[in-house]
XYZ file of C-alpha atoms in Angstrom:
510
model
C 0.087 0.081 0.034
C 1.144 3.499 -0.902
C 0.396 6.242 1.170
C -0.267 9.463 -0.419
C 1.667 11.652 1.742
C 2.488 14.773 -1.347
C 5.625 13.615 -2.162
C 5.402 11.555 -4.696
C 8.563 10.367 -6.701
C 9.169 8.358 -10.076
C 9.906 4.588 -7.897
C 5.784 5.414 -6.490
C 4.576 5.642 -9.926
C 6.565 2.951 -11.362
C 4.891 0.808 -8.258
C 1.415 2.037 -9.254
C 1.462 1.938 -13.063
C 3.684 -1.032 -13.441
C 3.199 -3.459 -10.127
C -0.697 -2.424 -9.286
C 0.161 -1.518 -6.078
C -3.027 0.194 -4.318
C -2.375 4.000 -2.590
C -4.568 5.479 0.192
C -4.906 9.122 1.175
C -3.044 9.383 4.834
C -5.377 10.593 7.745
C -3.055 13.910 7.648
C -3.861 14.495 3.836
C -7.742 14.202 4.563
C -7.145 16.635 6.975
C -5.561 18.949 4.736
C -8.138 18.480 2.367
C -11.277 19.125 5.046
C -9.322 22.426 5.779
C -8.871 23.843 2.430
C -12.599 23.067 1.807
C -14.537 24.183 4.653
C -11.900 27.458 4.559
C -13.092 28.361 0.855
C -17.049 27.461 1.764
C -16.546 30.469 4.205
C -14.035 33.060 2.478
C -16.192 32.900 -0.397
C -19.132 34.318 0.850
C -20.046 37.746 -0.116
C -16.788 37.587 -2.295
C -15.895 37.774 -6.014
C -13.621 34.124 -6.919
C -13.025 33.306 -10.476
C -14.259 30.249 -11.006
C -16.490 29.985 -8.018
C -19.463 32.741 -8.987
C -17.913 33.804 -12.162
C -17.781 32.576 -15.399
C -14.828 31.404 -16.805
C -11.634 32.608 -18.904
C -13.014 35.766 -21.122
C -16.550 35.336 -19.716
C -15.115 35.956 -15.644
C -16.417 39.352 -16.160
C -20.206 37.787 -16.036
C -21.079 37.145 -12.249
C -23.078 33.769 -11.488
C -25.870 33.747 -9.263
C -25.472 31.867 -6.104
C -27.897 29.478 -7.572
C -26.163 28.859 -10.887
C -23.410 28.204 -8.692
C -23.280 24.298 -8.867
C -24.793 24.137 -12.590
C -22.066 26.671 -13.882
C -19.270 23.575 -12.603
C -21.385 20.675 -14.378
C -21.487 22.901 -17.558
C -17.677 23.756 -17.787
C -17.102 19.727 -17.438
C -19.640 18.957 -19.766
C -18.983 21.482 -22.468
C -15.126 20.976 -22.438
C -15.342 16.968 -22.797
C -14.600 17.395 -26.232
C -10.996 15.660 -27.018
C -11.012 13.737 -30.144
C -8.185 11.478 -31.882
C -6.669 8.082 -30.292
C -7.834 7.299 -26.992
C -4.916 7.723 -24.049
C -3.494 4.031 -23.042
C -4.846 3.120 -19.728
C -1.619 2.791 -18.087
C -0.543 6.787 -19.465
C -4.532 7.841 -18.132
C -3.691 6.087 -15.017
C -0.003 7.933 -14.464
C -2.919 11.003 -14.899
C -5.204 10.455 -12.163
C -2.352 9.220 -9.914
C -0.880 13.217 -10.925
C -4.280 14.900 -10.393
C -4.977 13.007 -7.016
C -1.707 13.917 -5.372
C -1.881 18.034 -6.343
C -5.643 17.915 -5.355
C -4.390 16.605 -2.281
C -1.932 19.163 -1.296
C -4.963 21.076 -0.344
C -4.086 24.237 -2.458
C -7.321 23.320 -4.764
C -10.960 23.697 -2.273
C -12.404 20.402 -2.930
C -14.713 18.051 -1.080
C -12.926 14.944 0.137
C -14.917 12.565 -1.511
C -13.413 13.805 -4.843
C -10.062 12.225 -3.760
C -11.650 9.036 -2.332
C -13.751 8.324 -5.668
C -10.279 9.027 -7.646
C -8.259 6.748 -5.517
C -11.167 3.830 -5.674
C -10.807 3.919 -9.867
C -7.052 4.012 -9.255
C -6.962 1.044 -7.257
C -9.614 -0.784 -9.394
C -7.968 0.012 -12.752
C -11.223 2.015 -13.890
C -9.373 4.367 -16.604
C -11.948 7.185 -17.828
C -11.664 7.459 -21.831
C -9.710 10.505 -22.236
C -8.276 11.536 -26.200
C -5.354 12.584 -26.728
C -6.263 15.691 -28.842
C -7.645 18.722 -27.103
C -5.572 20.568 -24.630
C -3.243 23.222 -25.265
C -1.239 23.277 -22.038
C -2.490 26.753 -20.585
C -5.391 26.914 -18.473
C -3.559 23.145 -17.854
C -5.060 19.889 -19.572
C -8.687 21.280 -19.368
C -10.236 19.256 -22.276
C -8.014 16.051 -21.304
C -8.925 16.561 -17.474
C -12.803 17.387 -18.245
C -12.846 13.500 -19.382
C -11.535 12.861 -16.002
C -13.692 14.827 -14.268
C -17.087 13.811 -16.624
C -16.394 10.484 -15.044
C -15.840 11.584 -11.065
C -19.983 13.385 -11.976
C -21.041 9.737 -13.262
C -20.819 10.192 -16.835
C -18.871 9.448 -20.186
C -17.088 6.294 -20.284
C -14.558 3.996 -18.518
C -11.969 1.627 -19.857
C -12.862 -1.333 -17.919
C -11.257 -5.427 -17.740
C -9.825 -4.541 -20.958
C -13.324 -2.936 -22.778
C -14.511 0.488 -23.175
C -17.786 0.949 -21.276
C -20.558 3.615 -19.969
C -19.251 5.139 -16.908
C -22.579 4.672 -15.447
C -22.473 0.594 -15.964
C -19.270 0.540 -14.440
C -20.209 2.366 -11.061
C -23.192 0.062 -10.506
C -21.445 -3.015 -10.512
C -18.890 -1.809 -8.426
C -20.667 0.310 -6.380
C -19.301 3.444 -6.945
C -21.151 6.389 -6.205
C -20.419 9.524 -8.266
C -18.980 13.030 -6.909
C -21.514 15.602 -5.974
C -20.692 19.403 -6.880
C -19.882 21.106 -3.864
C -18.160 24.365 -4.470
C -15.608 24.592 -7.661
C -14.886 20.278 -7.935
C -15.839 21.075 -12.000
C -12.548 23.834 -12.487
C -9.986 22.568 -9.442
C -10.147 18.826 -11.635
C -9.857 20.997 -14.974
C -7.365 23.299 -14.433
C -3.795 22.043 -13.932
C -0.907 20.062 -15.868
C -1.801 16.498 -14.631
C -2.276 15.119 -18.323
C 1.059 16.327 -19.938
C 2.488 15.411 -16.396
C 0.937 11.975 -16.131
C 2.092 10.790 -19.916
C 5.969 12.307 -19.237
C 5.773 10.646 -15.980
C 5.494 7.136 -18.088
C 7.717 9.021 -20.440
C 10.580 9.187 -18.518
C 10.519 5.499 -17.607
C 10.239 4.101 -20.631
C 13.060 6.503 -21.702
C 15.215 5.153 -18.929
C 14.618 1.740 -19.938
C 15.246 2.403 -23.363
C 18.776 3.946 -22.597
C 19.894 0.790 -20.894
C 19.077 -0.786 -23.330
C 21.157 1.163 -25.642
C 24.034 0.782 -23.386
C 23.565 -3.091 -23.664
C 23.409 -2.904 -27.467
C 26.682 -0.900 -27.148
C 28.363 -2.599 -24.788
C 27.542 -6.247 -26.819
C 28.761 -4.982 -30.470
C 32.026 -3.517 -28.208
C 32.428 -7.503 -27.966
C 31.155 -8.489 -31.517
C 34.472 -6.714 -33.021
C 36.482 -6.768 -30.351
C 37.034 -3.284 -29.630
C 39.962 -1.689 -27.880
C 38.747 -0.444 -24.119
C 40.060 2.674 -23.684
C 37.570 4.755 -25.063
C 35.292 3.679 -21.777
C 37.926 3.995 -19.503
C 37.666 5.945 -16.376
C 40.809 7.961 -16.735
C 39.864 9.081 -19.874
C 35.805 9.647 -19.241
C 37.121 11.127 -15.922
C 38.938 13.564 -18.329
C 35.866 15.202 -19.651
C 33.320 16.494 -16.715
C 30.337 15.470 -17.499
C 27.762 12.712 -14.891
C 26.467 11.164 -17.645
C 29.259 10.618 -20.079
C 31.126 9.188 -16.959
C 27.930 7.072 -15.549
C 27.549 5.377 -19.131
C 31.179 5.041 -19.219
C 30.943 3.006 -15.908
C 28.025 1.157 -17.017
C 29.522 -0.277 -19.927
C 32.694 -0.883 -17.900
C 30.807 -2.499 -15.621
C 29.169 -5.032 -18.223
C 32.142 -5.734 -20.238
C 34.294 -6.320 -16.930
C 34.296 -10.434 -17.395
C 34.636 -10.128 -21.315
C 37.376 -12.024 -22.688
C 36.741 -10.389 -26.489
C 37.480 -6.584 -25.871
C 41.289 -5.751 -26.035
C 43.479 -3.817 -24.250
C 45.561 -1.476 -26.614
C 49.157 -1.948 -24.609
C 48.911 -5.665 -25.724
C 48.311 -4.730 -29.355
C 49.159 -1.451 -30.387
C 51.487 -0.031 -27.285
C 54.629 -2.636 -28.751
C 57.402 -2.446 -30.516
C 56.082 -4.923 -32.634
C 53.531 -2.831 -33.866
C 55.464 0.413 -34.247
C 57.009 -1.655 -37.052
C 53.961 -1.879 -39.053
C 53.044 0.955 -42.155
C 49.485 -0.475 -42.212
C 46.882 -1.797 -39.979
C 44.360 -4.181 -41.529
C 42.380 -3.901 -38.250
C 41.379 -0.614 -37.160
C 43.546 1.690 -34.774
C 40.101 3.283 -33.642
C 36.585 2.170 -33.720
C 33.694 4.198 -35.493
C 31.912 7.030 -33.807
C 28.843 4.638 -33.390
C 31.173 2.238 -30.961
C 33.868 4.157 -29.622
C 31.756 7.478 -28.698
C 28.625 6.264 -26.698
C 29.263 7.932 -23.576
C 29.797 10.840 -25.587
C 26.723 10.590 -27.178
C 24.458 8.758 -24.748
C 26.097 10.937 -21.519
C 23.976 14.080 -22.704
C 20.639 11.749 -22.926
C 21.543 10.243 -19.304
C 21.351 13.906 -18.025
C 18.148 15.065 -19.857
C 16.161 12.156 -18.460
C 17.267 12.348 -15.155
C 16.789 16.259 -15.292
C 13.136 15.914 -16.930
C 12.435 13.533 -14.149
C 13.585 16.460 -11.286
C 11.495 18.783 -12.822
C 7.972 16.160 -13.605
C 8.155 15.465 -9.936
C 8.507 18.775 -8.842
C 5.140 19.420 -11.231
C 3.745 16.406 -9.893
C 4.204 17.975 -5.917
C 3.252 21.165 -7.012
C -0.019 22.616 -6.836
C -1.248 23.438 -10.638
C -4.380 25.156 -10.210
C -5.931 28.300 -10.268
C -6.943 29.940 -7.938
C -4.679 28.507 -5.162
C -6.487 28.315 -1.638
C -3.798 28.849 1.232
C -5.376 28.173 4.406
C -2.103 29.058 6.096
C -2.360 32.621 5.393
C -6.247 32.757 5.049
C -6.642 33.877 1.229
C -7.184 33.126 -2.138
C -4.735 33.988 -4.745
C -5.218 34.235 -8.807
C -2.357 33.525 -10.868
C -1.297 30.803 -13.591
C -0.131 28.043 -11.938
C -1.712 25.881 -14.462
C 0.500 26.789 -17.114
C 2.569 23.914 -18.538
C 5.692 25.026 -19.840
C 7.836 23.794 -17.493
C 6.654 20.401 -18.738
C 6.024 20.774 -22.583
C 10.243 22.190 -22.325
C 11.361 18.943 -20.506
C 9.065 16.795 -23.085
C 10.941 18.435 -26.174
C 14.395 17.682 -24.458
C 13.769 14.419 -23.797
C 12.664 13.464 -27.073
C 15.626 15.032 -28.444
C 17.801 12.934 -27.317
C 15.695 9.737 -27.681
C 15.696 10.479 -31.259
C 19.822 10.500 -30.338
C 19.424 7.012 -28.738
C 17.217 5.778 -32.141
C 19.961 7.194 -34.554
C 22.502 5.639 -32.653
C 21.142 2.383 -32.579
C 19.939 3.035 -36.645
C 23.853 3.646 -37.239
C 25.170 0.513 -34.783
C 22.540 -1.829 -36.993
C 24.182 -0.667 -40.258
C 27.572 -1.286 -39.330
C 26.109 -5.023 -38.551
C 24.554 -6.029 -41.809
C 27.124 -4.362 -43.725
C 30.090 -6.473 -44.295
C 32.035 -4.297 -45.900
C 32.442 -2.180 -42.548
C 32.319 -5.015 -40.076
C 34.370 -7.546 -42.274
C 33.574 -10.114 -39.647
C 29.818 -10.963 -40.600
C 27.743 -12.149 -43.541
C 25.771 -9.561 -45.560
C 22.592 -8.859 -43.267
C 24.018 -10.912 -40.632
C 22.375 -13.547 -43.393
C 22.502 -17.074 -41.670
C 21.432 -18.664 -44.612
C 22.154 -19.236 -48.224
C 23.862 -15.810 -49.358
C 22.098 -14.400 -52.698
C 18.829 -16.974 -52.354
C 17.938 -15.830 -48.188
C 17.920 -12.136 -47.333
C 18.573 -11.870 -43.692
C 17.516 -9.026 -41.671
C 17.810 -6.951 -45.194
C 13.819 -6.271 -44.894
C 14.356 -5.154 -40.974
C 16.865 -2.444 -41.662
C 14.172 -0.600 -43.760
C 11.437 -0.475 -40.898
C 14.251 0.780 -38.585
C 15.517 3.623 -41.024
C 12.207 5.018 -41.917
C 11.269 4.790 -38.316
C 14.450 7.039 -37.252
C 13.690 9.035 -39.880
C 10.179 9.430 -38.782
C 11.380 10.346 -35.321
C 13.957 12.963 -36.619
C 10.887 14.945 -38.068
C 8.986 14.416 -34.654
C 11.461 15.870 -32.979
C 10.951 19.670 -34.052
C 9.886 21.508 -30.831
C 6.271 21.775 -29.580
C 7.451 24.299 -26.544
C 7.456 27.111 -29.223
C 4.215 26.186 -31.112
C 1.583 28.751 -29.199
C -1.470 29.396 -30.916
C -3.612 32.073 -29.361
C -7.127 31.106 -28.310
C -9.932 31.354 -26.143
C -11.143 34.802 -27.535
C -7.401 35.986 -27.050
C -7.371 35.210 -23.250
C -4.830 32.768 -23.348
C -3.088 34.258 -25.920
C 0.713 32.293 -25.185
C 0.266 28.664 -24.240
C 2.401 25.509 -23.588
C 0.968 22.784 -25.675
C 2.359 20.815 -23.306
C 0.275 17.834 -23.549
C 0.962 18.030 -27.201
C 4.305 17.494 -26.523
C 4.168 14.500 -23.824
C 2.057 12.841 -26.883
C 4.507 13.207 -29.372
C 7.656 12.338 -27.382
C 5.476 8.873 -25.978
C 5.509 8.283 -29.795
C 9.358 9.377 -30.128
C 9.783 6.481 -27.590
C 7.538 3.699 -29.001
C 9.219 4.332 -31.992
C 13.045 3.849 -30.837
C 12.013 0.748 -28.933
C 10.928 -0.454 -32.502
C 14.542 0.743 -34.014
C 16.393 -1.088 -30.735
C 14.256 -4.291 -31.341
C 15.563 -4.309 -34.500
C 19.096 -3.773 -33.522
C 18.496 -6.610 -30.515
C 17.645 -9.266 -33.096
C 20.276 -8.552 -35.381
C 23.127 -8.733 -32.514
C 21.514 -11.994 -31.476
C 22.228 -13.547 -35.019
C 25.781 -11.918 -35.162
C 26.452 -14.001 -31.608
C 24.727 -16.907 -32.538
C 27.147 -16.723 -35.968
C 30.674 -15.467 -34.085
C 29.816 -18.409 -31.961
C 31.492 -16.750 -29.053
C 29.462 -18.053 -26.195
C 32.336 -18.725 -23.460
C 34.150 -15.385 -23.919
C 31.561 -12.900 -23.575
C 30.733 -11.372 -20.511
C 28.399 -12.533 -18.215
C 26.277 -9.859 -18.097
C 26.145 -10.504 -22.264
C 25.055 -14.148 -22.222
C 22.658 -13.655 -19.172
C 20.373 -11.363 -21.480
C 21.520 -13.392 -24.139
C 20.021 -16.126 -23.037
C 16.921 -14.785 -22.016
C 16.522 -13.085 -25.706
C 17.183 -16.707 -27.217
C 13.744 -17.795 -25.892
C 11.667 -15.527 -27.902
C 14.427 -14.438 -31.045
C 14.445 -17.791 -33.244
C 17.578 -18.088 -35.226
C 16.637 -16.553 -38.877
C 18.135 -19.018 -41.437
C 15.081 -19.596 -43.631
C 13.245 -16.182 -44.857
C 9.981 -15.626 -42.790
C 7.375 -12.321 -41.478
C 9.646 -10.625 -39.097
C 6.545 -8.775 -37.736
C 6.066 -10.793 -35.285
C 9.494 -11.055 -33.475
C 9.596 -7.465 -33.704
C 6.233 -6.956 -31.803
C 7.429 -9.459 -29.198
C 11.074 -8.141 -29.039
C 9.570 -4.725 -28.503
C 7.551 -5.827 -25.974
C 10.307 -7.667 -24.154
C 12.203 -4.695 -24.006
C 9.245 -2.032 -22.795
C 8.783 -4.212 -19.761
C 12.307 -5.523 -18.694
C 15.015 -3.801 -17.350
C 18.247 -4.501 -18.633
C 20.688 -2.903 -15.514
């Protein structure tokens, strides 16, 4: 059981999302939520407070009669539940819900405790609202996406339940759940905020970390395949540059290769009197950049992923609502904490480094498939009959085209503000678009690495290096051998690609 205490971290999300650990609000949190609600109830009497007794956005100048205040909230929810495009995957919706639950639990939104109680029940029972990818511009938060969450909480709309899309009312009846009743500003409090982009972003970070580690694995294994010199991974060389990420990647690779009998010591091969007498070296004195510069290429990716994680966890544990209810100072502050620029920028940065990971994988793949470059493997790592069979020639096309798509998708969303809402929202973040596109880039990168992993497995079968491989490569290779067959005869590869992709996404290599 994970207790919600306003300080969620990435591990907490991973436990709830991937291990189905249940959540429970602490008694202190419930007290905080109660205090916020009761304060707002009293404070809002005889005062004009945005979204409590006024219209919304450019219609905030209109005062709302007391008798219509509750209806105002329902109108807001229903009118903004207007998303389109693909439904969000339930995993990302669950992350969104956990993010929204946490920010409401800070006691800065004035919601009734029944809101957080029902959200907790939905998360624990894996009932996820139907939310569409298209809709939010990320300025008054993720209004459209979060309106679909609010719609479910009032007992309307649709949900995903036990793998099927069903009417909310039907599922609530089955599960004996009661919709919330709007008390003051529950509609606006649910919708105002960055929880959609942040929830998607949190899952993106979890997958990006796994992706990066698989890229490190591939790079280490290829160093074994080509019997590379090991000094480009040395602590001394990488410490000469003051970047933590580079040093961490080099450390991971050294640790992976520490008991390999394949990587070579330059002292034994080139720093000798015999070598000095040669005028031509058939074997490379230095490897291609995609093998030799891995710490320098993946280091920035490591640093970016870790910094992005820091920013998004800060966002998760922040009050991203408007207005902000301050019980301690007995005041209600109007501002723009719902603006998503922090998340939008980080998602753009994240997709840039993920695209670079896919580019590195594509170049390493090309090296393995091009026998004129590696000079140790058959063309396209073809284990069948050359000329008659094609090896992994077809799979390379998929990897190349997918990498190219990533390069195009890596254009920034953060700078693509379009004013809207009668120019009330005159500069926006496009944070949810940025998070969704990053999600696609990460998914694409797993496809590219799947082809690379399949190729590495075929190459190691051809070279029969089993007794010389590092123990880390042996362990992972043994697992991969169960899902990747030896490819001699030509056969459709899409099923293998899919299985490997799912394996990489759902397993940690380090």
